[in-house]
């Protein structure tokens, strides 16, 4: 029997990948300690808690005068200025009845005071006095101790990526050494007797190995440690040897050699090396011949050789595996619905990923435009865009303004 019924639906394939990745991640994924300065892009493997209340003292939010709200309850009042406290100063001042202290933003509120009046609302009849309006709301312009977080409260949960503002939050609680998850190690092997390294000049029947470069960039952006498995010719012994080495990594990614041609030997080579094939061929366009397997120590992806097919299969299947391995608390796949600008053709028998470009509409609303291509080899056209529109088998054409389902290539949410 043949036909679309033979092909595994995309979401079933993603489920199989995610389950296999979860099993692998469960076997206590290693962690290491890093200086916070070296930890950018790493995934936290511990909850980081506040080491003290924040703010750590009742803090001035304005430049002005610290006073007691009760003293100005009756209306405008002139108070005696008994000192000054700047940010970082720990002078020990007390504000008594009828008194005020000049205070700068970020300074601790002196004992006795409960309120700050902005300097712009005051006047100075002489050096020793300040006239302030009244009444004032008690607590005005004061950030009470512990208002943002309390000592011991989690400020960044395990699974967060250490990036700009998160790194700052860790710094603010003194987490200058952090425990992070060791990045998954991913070996990339490209197969094909027609391939030459990108530094070489291809002969008449040769092409440059662009897929390895694509995968490196994709994997680095997904926080993997990439190992270069090189190019192997379509030859059984060489392929098996390269695979054997690549199986040391947590994830082995191969490109090419998984279609139905007589030189497509990757599946047989993997099986000879003890890899259990969990699926081969998915109802996806492009990327149908994609293969997925596992062995005791890791996962194996056999991506098609066509550059766009390899990229789509990588985004749809490999991306989720890496997010699960990193235990990143975000969706394994980033699908969002966006309005279509222009038209989108109808879909035939396979779930289709249409090359697309995110665009910003007149009203600043995010939208998406389909970008026609010549097919799964046309990486130049796809690279001009930045995302894919996903449609299901049998879906009718879509029109301008219709909501369509877009796969974002990387997480849009972390910082
Ligand atoms: P395959 O899946 O091995 O049959 O390859 C399908 C098509 O993709 C062929 O035209 C290959 O030449 C091309 N191709 C395979 N591997 C690569 C690669 N690493 N970089 C660029 N194109 C490739
Ligand atoms: Mg090939």
Short mmCIF file of C-alpha atoms and ligand atoms in Angstrom, two decimals:
data_model
loop_
_atom_site.label_atom_id
_atom_site.label_comp_id
_atom_site.label_asym_id
_atom_site.label_seq_id
_atom_site.Cartn_x
_atom_site.Cartn_y
_atom_site.Cartn_z
CA UNK A 1 0.00 0.00 0.00
CA UNK A 2 1.21 3.52 -0.65
CA UNK A 3 -0.15 7.02 -0.26
CA UNK A 4 -0.21 9.69 2.41
CA UNK A 5 -1.45 7.09 4.92
CA UNK A 6 2.06 5.64 5.04
CA UNK A 7 3.48 8.86 6.37
CA UNK A 8 3.63 9.77 10.03
CA UNK A 9 1.71 12.98 10.86
CA UNK A 10 4.01 15.86 11.88
CA UNK A 11 2.61 16.25 15.38
CA UNK A 12 3.03 12.52 16.08
CA UNK A 13 6.64 12.81 14.94
CA UNK A 14 7.20 15.81 17.25
CA UNK A 15 5.63 13.86 20.16
CA UNK A 16 7.97 10.92 19.57
CA UNK A 17 10.98 13.26 19.51
CA UNK A 18 9.89 15.07 22.66
CA UNK A 19 9.28 11.84 24.57
CA UNK A 20 12.68 10.48 23.59
CA UNK A 21 14.34 13.77 24.59
CA UNK A 22 12.51 13.75 27.94
CA UNK A 23 13.76 10.24 28.66
CA UNK A 24 17.30 11.26 27.84
CA UNK A 25 17.09 14.43 29.96
CA UNK A 26 15.72 12.47 32.90
CA UNK A 27 19.02 10.60 33.22
CA UNK A 28 20.40 13.42 35.38
CA UNK A 29 21.78 15.87 32.87
CA UNK A 30 25.19 17.17 34.02
CA UNK A 31 25.60 20.67 35.46
CA UNK A 32 28.56 22.91 36.17
CA UNK A 33 29.37 26.04 38.11
CA UNK A 34 30.29 29.16 36.20
CA UNK A 35 31.13 32.72 37.00
CA UNK A 36 28.09 34.84 36.18
CA UNK A 37 30.33 36.75 33.78
CA UNK A 38 30.84 33.58 31.71
CA UNK A 39 27.27 32.29 31.94
CA UNK A 40 25.51 34.27 29.18
CA UNK A 41 23.36 31.94 27.10
CA UNK A 42 23.54 29.10 29.63
CA UNK A 43 20.46 27.57 31.20
CA UNK A 44 20.10 27.82 34.97
CA UNK A 45 20.07 24.49 36.76
CA UNK A 46 19.10 25.95 40.15
CA UNK A 47 16.52 28.34 41.52
CA UNK A 48 18.22 31.62 42.39
CA UNK A 49 16.80 33.33 45.48
CA UNK A 50 17.07 36.83 46.85
CA UNK A 51 19.88 37.01 49.43
CA UNK A 52 18.12 39.89 51.22
CA UNK A 53 15.04 42.03 50.93
CA UNK A 54 14.88 44.31 47.90
CA UNK A 55 15.02 47.15 48.42
CA UNK A 56 17.17 46.32 51.43
CA UNK A 57 16.02 49.45 53.30
CA UNK A 58 13.17 51.93 52.98
CA UNK A 59 14.50 53.72 49.91
CA UNK A 60 14.03 57.27 48.63
CA UNK A 61 12.49 57.27 45.14
CA UNK A 62 12.95 61.03 44.66
CA UNK A 63 15.31 63.84 45.55
CA UNK A 64 13.57 65.87 48.26
CA UNK A 65 13.00 66.01 51.99
CA UNK A 66 12.27 63.17 54.37
CA UNK A 67 9.68 64.10 56.96
CA UNK A 68 6.86 62.83 59.15
CA UNK A 69 3.49 63.01 57.39
CA UNK A 70 1.82 63.84 60.73
CA UNK A 71 3.79 67.11 60.92
CA UNK A 72 2.22 68.45 57.71
CA UNK A 73 -1.29 67.03 58.19
CA UNK A 74 -2.73 70.46 58.90
CA UNK A 75 -1.50 72.06 55.67
CA UNK A 76 1.62 73.84 54.37
CA UNK A 77 4.31 73.85 57.08
CA UNK A 78 7.88 75.00 57.55
CA UNK A 79 10.21 72.35 58.99
CA UNK A 80 13.70 72.53 60.45
CA UNK A 81 16.33 70.88 58.20
CA UNK A 82 18.61 68.81 60.44
CA UNK A 83 20.89 67.16 57.88
CA UNK A 84 21.33 65.52 54.52
CA UNK A 85 21.56 61.90 53.34
CA UNK A 86 22.88 60.94 49.91
CA UNK A 87 22.66 57.56 48.11
CA UNK A 88 25.26 55.25 49.60
CA UNK A 89 25.66 57.32 52.74
CA UNK A 90 25.03 55.62 56.05
CA UNK A 91 24.87 58.71 58.25
CA UNK A 92 22.75 57.96 61.26
CA UNK A 93 20.07 60.63 61.31
CA UNK A 94 16.74 60.83 63.08
CA UNK A 95 13.86 63.05 62.00
CA UNK A 96 12.03 64.35 65.03
CA UNK A 97 8.84 66.32 65.33
CA UNK A 98 8.92 69.44 63.11
CA UNK A 99 12.10 68.31 61.40
CA UNK A 100 13.15 67.27 57.90
CA UNK A 101 16.28 65.80 56.28
CA UNK A 102 17.38 66.57 52.72
CA UNK A 103 17.48 63.23 50.89
CA UNK A 104 18.66 62.00 47.48
CA UNK A 105 17.20 59.25 45.28
CA UNK A 106 18.43 55.83 46.37
CA UNK A 107 19.28 56.87 49.94
CA UNK A 108 17.90 55.08 53.00
CA UNK A 109 15.06 56.86 54.74
CA UNK A 110 16.25 58.29 58.09
CA UNK A 111 14.74 56.94 61.28
CA UNK A 112 11.54 58.70 62.29
CA UNK A 113 10.67 59.85 58.77
CA UNK A 114 7.90 58.11 56.85
CA UNK A 115 7.38 60.28 53.78
CA UNK A 116 9.38 62.15 51.14
CA UNK A 117 8.31 65.36 49.46
CA UNK A 118 9.86 66.12 46.07
CA UNK A 119 12.35 68.97 46.08
CA UNK A 120 10.37 70.67 43.28
CA UNK A 121 7.39 71.11 45.64
CA UNK A 122 9.42 72.84 48.37
CA UNK A 123 11.02 76.22 48.98
CA UNK A 124 13.82 77.27 51.34
CA UNK A 125 13.12 80.44 53.40
CA UNK A 126 16.66 80.05 54.77
CA UNK A 127 19.42 77.44 55.00
CA UNK A 128 18.00 75.89 58.13
CA UNK A 129 14.38 75.51 57.00
CA UNK A 130 12.19 74.10 54.26
CA UNK A 131 8.57 74.99 53.45
CA UNK A 132 6.54 72.03 52.31
CA UNK A 133 2.95 71.63 51.12
CA UNK A 134 0.53 69.59 53.20
CA UNK A 135 -1.14 67.34 53.82
CA UNK A 136 0.97 64.56 52.24
CA UNK A 137 0.13 60.90 51.83
CA UNK A 138 2.13 58.88 54.36
CA UNK A 139 4.74 56.78 52.51
CA UNK A 140 4.85 59.06 49.46
CA UNK A 141 8.01 58.54 47.34
CA UNK A 142 9.32 55.82 49.65
CA UNK A 143 9.88 52.25 48.38
CA UNK A 144 9.46 50.18 51.53
CA UNK A 145 12.03 47.53 52.34
CA UNK A 146 11.19 44.20 50.66
CA UNK A 147 8.60 45.74 48.33
CA UNK A 148 10.11 44.12 45.19
CA UNK A 149 11.21 40.79 46.66
CA UNK A 150 11.64 39.28 50.06
CA UNK A 151 14.78 37.49 51.21
CA UNK A 152 14.60 33.84 50.11
CA UNK A 153 12.08 34.44 47.33
CA UNK A 154 12.95 32.93 43.90
CA UNK A 155 14.04 35.67 41.48
CA UNK A 156 15.06 33.38 38.57
CA UNK A 157 13.82 29.81 38.30
CA UNK A 158 15.81 26.83 37.12
CA UNK A 159 15.44 26.58 33.32
CA UNK A 160 15.74 30.29 32.64
CA UNK A 161 18.37 31.32 30.18
CA UNK A 162 20.98 33.72 31.54
CA UNK A 163 20.52 36.71 29.26
CA UNK A 164 20.64 40.47 29.62
CA UNK A 165 18.08 41.38 32.25
CA UNK A 166 18.06 37.94 33.87
CA UNK A 167 21.84 38.23 34.28
CA UNK A 168 21.25 41.58 35.97
CA UNK A 169 18.69 40.07 38.34
CA UNK A 170 21.19 37.36 39.31
CA UNK A 171 23.82 40.04 39.85
CA UNK A 172 21.45 42.02 42.05
CA UNK A 173 21.12 39.14 44.52
CA UNK A 174 24.83 38.39 44.57
CA UNK A 175 24.66 35.16 42.51
CA UNK A 176 28.09 35.72 40.99
CA UNK A 177 28.59 31.96 40.57
CA UNK A 178 25.70 29.98 39.16
CA UNK A 179 24.97 26.33 38.44
CA UNK A 180 24.05 25.87 34.80
CA UNK A 181 23.04 22.95 32.69
CA UNK A 182 25.82 21.63 30.49
CA UNK A 183 24.77 22.35 26.91
CA UNK A 184 23.74 19.36 24.85
CA UNK A 185 26.61 18.24 22.63
CA UNK A 186 25.53 17.88 19.03
CA UNK A 187 27.66 16.35 16.27
CA UNK A 188 26.84 17.36 12.70
CA UNK A 189 27.80 15.07 9.82
CA UNK A 190 26.96 15.84 6.21
CA UNK A 191 26.83 12.96 3.75
CA UNK A 192 27.17 13.12 -0.03
CA UNK A 193 29.92 12.24 -2.51
CA UNK A 194 29.13 15.48 -4.37
CA UNK A 195 29.97 17.72 -1.39
CA UNK A 196 33.11 19.80 -0.92
CA UNK A 197 34.06 21.98 2.06
CA UNK A 198 32.96 25.59 1.69
CA UNK A 199 36.60 26.71 1.45
CA UNK A 200 37.20 24.51 -1.64
CA UNK A 201 36.36 25.25 -5.27
CA UNK A 202 33.71 22.76 -6.42
CA UNK A 203 34.32 20.73 -9.58
CA UNK A 204 31.68 20.66 -12.33
CA UNK A 205 29.55 17.99 -10.61
CA UNK A 206 30.24 19.08 -7.06
CA UNK A 207 28.46 21.46 -4.69
CA UNK A 208 29.49 23.23 -1.52
CA UNK A 209 28.42 21.69 1.77
CA UNK A 210 26.16 24.50 2.93
CA UNK A 211 24.00 22.41 5.27
CA UNK A 212 26.74 21.98 7.84
CA UNK A 213 27.09 25.74 8.10
CA UNK A 214 23.32 26.19 8.42
CA UNK A 215 23.11 23.58 11.16
CA UNK A 216 26.02 25.07 13.08
CA UNK A 217 24.35 28.47 13.18
CA UNK A 218 20.96 27.02 14.09
CA UNK A 219 22.39 24.81 16.84
CA UNK A 220 24.49 27.55 18.38
CA UNK A 221 21.44 29.77 18.55
CA UNK A 222 19.66 26.91 20.33
CA UNK A 223 22.45 26.72 22.93
CA UNK A 224 24.05 23.49 21.77
CA UNK A 225 27.79 22.70 21.76
CA UNK A 226 28.43 21.80 18.17
CA UNK A 227 30.97 19.17 17.17
CA UNK A 228 32.09 19.05 13.56
CA UNK A 229 31.65 15.54 12.18
CA UNK A 230 32.81 16.60 8.72
CA UNK A 231 31.70 15.42 5.30
CA UNK A 232 31.46 11.71 4.50
CA UNK A 233 31.08 10.18 1.04
CA UNK A 234 28.14 7.91 0.22
CA UNK A 235 30.08 4.84 1.21
CA UNK A 236 29.09 2.37 3.93
CA UNK A 237 32.34 1.98 5.86
CA UNK A 238 33.14 5.69 5.97
CA UNK A 239 29.57 6.49 6.97
CA UNK A 240 29.56 3.89 9.74
CA UNK A 241 32.86 5.14 11.12
CA UNK A 242 31.66 8.74 11.19
CA UNK A 243 28.42 7.68 12.87
CA UNK A 244 30.26 5.64 15.49
CA UNK A 245 32.19 8.73 16.55
CA UNK A 246 29.15 10.96 16.38
CA UNK A 247 27.21 8.71 18.73
CA UNK A 248 29.42 9.97 21.57
CA UNK A 249 27.44 13.21 21.49
CA UNK A 250 24.02 13.67 23.05
CA UNK A 251 22.55 14.32 19.64
CA UNK A 252 23.84 13.22 16.25
CA UNK A 253 22.56 15.13 13.24
CA UNK A 254 23.20 13.81 9.75
CA UNK A 255 22.25 15.51 6.53
CA UNK A 256 21.59 13.73 3.24
CA UNK A 257 21.38 10.07 2.35
CA UNK A 258 17.94 9.36 3.83
CA UNK A 259 15.86 9.34 0.62
CA UNK A 260 15.11 6.34 -1.60
CA UNK A 261 18.13 6.48 -3.94
CA UNK A 262 20.60 3.62 -4.17
CA UNK A 263 23.27 5.70 -2.39
CA UNK A 264 20.99 6.65 0.47
CA UNK A 265 22.69 4.46 3.02
CA UNK A 266 22.34 6.46 6.23
CA UNK A 267 19.50 4.38 7.66
CA UNK A 268 21.30 1.08 7.06
CA UNK A 269 24.52 2.49 8.50
CA UNK A 270 22.72 3.72 11.63
CA UNK A 271 21.05 0.35 12.14
CA UNK A 272 24.39 -1.41 11.75
CA UNK A 273 25.73 0.85 14.49
CA UNK A 274 22.91 -0.11 16.84
CA UNK A 275 20.62 2.89 16.47
CA UNK A 276 16.92 2.13 16.92
CA UNK A 277 14.93 3.93 14.19
CA UNK A 278 11.75 5.43 15.68
CA UNK A 279 10.45 6.89 12.43
CA UNK A 280 11.52 7.46 8.85
CA UNK A 281 9.33 9.59 6.57
CA UNK A 282 6.91 12.17 7.90
CA UNK A 283 3.87 13.78 6.27
CA UNK A 284 5.69 17.07 5.90
CA UNK A 285 6.63 19.26 2.96
CA UNK A 286 9.48 19.89 2.56
CA UNK A 287 11.38 17.32 4.62
CA UNK A 288 9.44 14.09 4.06
CA UNK A 289 12.35 11.60 4.21
CA UNK A 290 13.44 12.75 7.69
CA UNK A 291 14.56 10.00 10.03
CA UNK A 292 14.70 9.87 13.82
CA UNK A 293 16.30 7.30 16.07
CA UNK A 294 17.91 6.79 19.45
CA UNK A 295 20.48 4.72 21.24
CA UNK A 296 21.38 4.35 24.90
CA UNK A 297 23.29 7.64 25.06
CA UNK A 298 21.43 9.92 22.73
CA UNK A 299 19.20 10.91 19.85
CA UNK A 300 19.84 10.75 16.11
CA UNK A 301 18.31 12.92 13.38
CA UNK A 302 18.74 12.05 9.71
CA UNK A 303 17.78 15.22 7.86
CA UNK A 304 17.21 15.28 4.09
CA UNK A 305 19.99 16.72 1.97
CA UNK A 306 18.04 19.43 0.23
CA UNK A 307 18.92 22.59 2.12
CA UNK A 308 15.38 23.81 2.73
CA UNK A 309 14.17 20.32 3.66
CA UNK A 310 17.02 19.94 6.12
CA UNK A 311 16.29 23.33 7.64
CA UNK A 312 12.53 22.75 8.00
CA UNK A 313 13.02 19.27 9.46
CA UNK A 314 15.58 20.80 11.82
CA UNK A 315 13.24 23.58 12.96
CA UNK A 316 10.23 21.30 13.36
CA UNK A 317 11.89 18.30 15.04
CA UNK A 318 15.40 19.11 16.26
CA UNK A 319 14.53 22.48 17.84
CA UNK A 320 11.96 20.93 20.21
CA UNK A 321 14.43 18.20 21.21
CA UNK A 322 17.03 20.81 22.18
CA UNK A 323 14.51 22.82 24.20
CA UNK A 324 13.51 19.70 26.10
CA UNK A 325 17.13 18.69 26.70
CA UNK A 326 17.83 22.18 28.06
CA UNK A 327 14.66 21.92 30.22
CA UNK A 328 13.72 25.35 28.98
CA UNK A 329 10.34 26.39 30.40
CA UNK A 330 8.84 27.48 27.08
CA UNK A 331 6.83 25.79 24.38
CA UNK A 332 8.89 23.21 22.49
CA UNK A 333 7.60 24.75 19.24
CA UNK A 334 6.79 28.41 18.75
CA UNK A 335 3.63 28.57 16.68
CA UNK A 336 1.74 31.86 16.61
CA UNK A 337 -1.26 33.02 14.60
CA UNK A 338 -0.75 36.09 12.48
CA UNK A 339 -2.71 37.89 9.78
CA UNK A 340 -1.62 37.09 6.25
CA UNK A 341 -0.50 39.87 3.93
CA UNK A 342 -1.32 38.79 0.36
CA UNK A 343 -2.27 35.26 -0.65
CA UNK A 344 -1.23 31.72 0.24
CA UNK A 345 -1.80 28.71 -2.08
CA UNK A 346 -3.90 25.68 -1.17
CA UNK A 347 -2.22 22.68 0.47
CA UNK A 348 -2.03 19.19 -1.06
CA UNK A 349 -1.49 15.93 0.82
CA UNK A 350 1.17 16.87 3.38
CA UNK A 351 1.51 19.38 6.21
CA UNK A 352 3.32 22.19 4.44
CA UNK A 353 5.80 24.78 5.65
CA UNK A 354 5.63 27.75 3.30
CA UNK A 355 8.58 30.11 3.24
CA UNK A 356 7.46 33.39 4.79
CA UNK A 357 8.54 36.72 6.14
CA UNK A 358 7.33 38.51 9.24
CA UNK A 359 6.32 42.05 8.40
CA UNK A 360 5.11 45.00 10.40
CA UNK A 361 1.81 46.44 9.29
CA UNK A 362 0.85 50.13 9.18
CA UNK A 363 -0.64 49.89 12.64
CA UNK A 364 2.53 48.19 14.00
CA UNK A 365 0.69 44.88 14.06
CA UNK A 366 2.90 41.90 13.31
CA UNK A 367 1.83 40.10 10.14
CA UNK A 368 3.26 37.53 7.75
CA UNK A 369 3.75 37.34 4.01
CA UNK A 370 4.20 34.19 1.94
CA UNK A 371 7.37 34.12 -0.15
CA UNK A 372 7.13 31.80 -3.16
CA UNK A 373 10.19 29.63 -3.81
CA UNK A 374 11.29 27.13 -6.44
CA UNK A 375 11.13 24.28 -3.93
CA UNK A 376 13.21 22.50 -1.37
CA UNK A 377 16.57 23.31 -2.96
CA UNK A 378 15.87 27.04 -3.14
CA UNK A 379 17.57 28.16 0.05
CA UNK A 380 18.38 31.58 -1.37
CA UNK A 381 14.69 32.47 -1.58
CA UNK A 382 13.87 31.02 1.85
CA UNK A 383 16.80 32.81 3.46
CA UNK A 384 15.35 36.14 2.31
CA UNK A 385 12.46 35.50 4.71
CA UNK A 386 12.58 34.54 8.37
CA UNK A 387 9.79 32.10 9.25
CA UNK A 388 7.40 29.50 7.86
CA UNK A 389 3.63 29.41 7.54
CA UNK A 390 2.29 25.98 8.45
CA UNK A 391 -0.82 24.58 6.72
CA UNK A 392 -2.48 21.17 7.02
CA UNK A 393 -3.26 18.63 4.26
CA UNK A 394 -6.21 19.75 2.15
CA UNK A 395 -6.28 23.32 3.50
CA UNK A 396 -7.81 25.79 1.02
CA UNK A 397 -5.92 28.86 -0.19
CA UNK A 398 -5.78 31.72 2.31
CA UNK A 399 -6.50 35.35 1.54
CA UNK A 400 -5.24 38.70 2.67
CA UNK A 401 -6.14 39.26 6.33
CA UNK A 402 -6.78 35.57 7.14
CA UNK A 403 -5.10 34.34 10.30
CA UNK A 404 -2.42 31.78 9.50
CA UNK A 405 -0.18 29.63 11.69
CA UNK A 406 3.44 30.69 11.74
CA UNK A 407 6.43 28.76 13.08
CA UNK A 408 8.99 31.12 14.56
CA UNK A 409 12.52 29.78 14.14
CA UNK A 410 13.70 30.59 17.67
CA UNK A 411 12.24 31.56 21.01
CA UNK A 412 10.95 35.14 20.91
CA UNK A 413 10.53 35.40 24.68
CA UNK A 414 13.74 35.16 26.65
CA UNK A 415 15.95 37.93 27.92
P1 LIG B 1 20.12 13.67 -0.63
O1 LIG B 1 19.10 13.86 0.43
O2 LIG B 1 21.42 13.18 -0.10
O3 LIG B 1 19.60 12.84 -1.74
O4 LIG B 1 20.40 15.11 -1.23
C1 LIG B 1 19.38 15.83 -1.86
C2 LIG B 1 19.91 17.07 -2.52
O5 LIG B 1 20.47 17.93 -1.56
C3 LIG B 1 21.00 16.82 -3.55
O6 LIG B 1 20.82 17.70 -4.63
C4 LIG B 1 22.24 17.15 -2.79
O7 LIG B 1 23.29 17.52 -3.64
C5 LIG B 1 21.80 18.27 -1.90
N1 LIG B 1 22.61 18.27 -0.70
C6 LIG B 1 22.88 17.19 0.04
N2 LIG B 1 23.65 17.49 1.08
C7 LIG B 1 23.89 18.81 1.00
C8 LIG B 1 24.63 19.73 1.80
N3 LIG B 1 25.30 19.30 2.88
N4 LIG B 1 24.66 21.00 1.45
C9 LIG B 1 23.99 21.43 0.36
N5 LIG B 1 23.26 20.62 -0.43
C10 LIG B 1 23.21 19.32 -0.13
MG1 LIG B 2 23.05 12.43 -0.93
#
